[in-house]
């Protein structure tokens, strides 16, 4: 029998982190982050990391393990996640894979067969010189016409990496070869679109009040370039543009950032909805009780 892994997935601002945290606390578990931004050191508000108090309540893994701008492939993430999960299991604890980066979740839960080779520097230099629209066009040509739903097409750094994968002949989605290492229960957390938009608005306003702009200001003062922040995507990119005077004012910046986050959440749901194995919680009821029942059945098999 394969070891058992519980995944809690969902869109931005859905509450998946809170559900995963409470489940892990109740069930003696530890959390492995499946978020492509939270692996980066610093910028806790921009990436939505759990607080220091929450990390004390439940051990978290794969936070702050890479520097912004450093090469960190899907194979790197999978390797780190496997090591963390196996360590948790070896100590008799229950691993929870929690996050909204669908490709990260599936790489671990489905056991993607990946090649961990480093980048082709000459090819990367050529791709980085291309405009975003040209990269999207190349990606569509190389991957059969569709851009994966998990991918932020305005994030040039990730577009470049996706093109590298496509040009190598490897696949970008669920059609790739898999060798699952774990038996997995996938639990989904989301809300209907109007409520999700409201939650995104509330979370964004709260993080801005807590100092999200200052995180990027401090990074710029420390020598991080505007381009580096642009390439990190979403909050990082829009805040850098705002601080660089590229919006008429705060209201325009906020409206466009809020819209971009909502669109990204829609793409996240497109990615997750294609997975029929995900057990979606009714967030208007008691989601933790529902999830606990599902987990009890899963672990008791």
Coordinates of C-alpha atoms in Angstrom, one line a residue, residues 69-73 117-130 135 156-157 160-162 164-165 167:
X69 CA 14.9 35.2 -9.7
X70 CA 16.9 32.0 -9.1
X71 CA 16.3 29.0 -11.3
X72 CA 13.8 26.7 -9.6
X73 CA 12.2 24.1 -11.8
X117 CA 18.2 19.0 -16.0
X118 CA 19.3 22.6 -15.6
X119 CA 18.5 25.3 -18.1
X120 CA 20.0 25.7 -21.5
X121 CA 21.6 29.2 -21.0
X122 CA 21.7 30.0 -24.7
X123 CA 18.1 29.1 -25.3
X124 CA 17.0 31.0 -22.1
X125 CA 18.8 34.1 -23.3
X126 CA 17.0 33.9 -26.6
X127 CA 13.6 33.4 -24.9
X128 CA 14.1 36.2 -22.4
X129 CA 14.8 38.6 -25.3
X130 CA 11.3 37.8 -26.8
X135 CA 6.3 33.7 -26.0
X156 CA 7.4 36.5 -18.3
X157 CA 9.7 34.5 -16.1
X160 CA 10.1 31.5 -20.4
X161 CA 10.2 28.4 -18.2
X162 CA 7.1 27.0 -19.8
X164 CA 11.7 25.8 -22.2
X165 CA 9.7 22.7 -21.1
X167 CA 10.8 23.1 -26.5

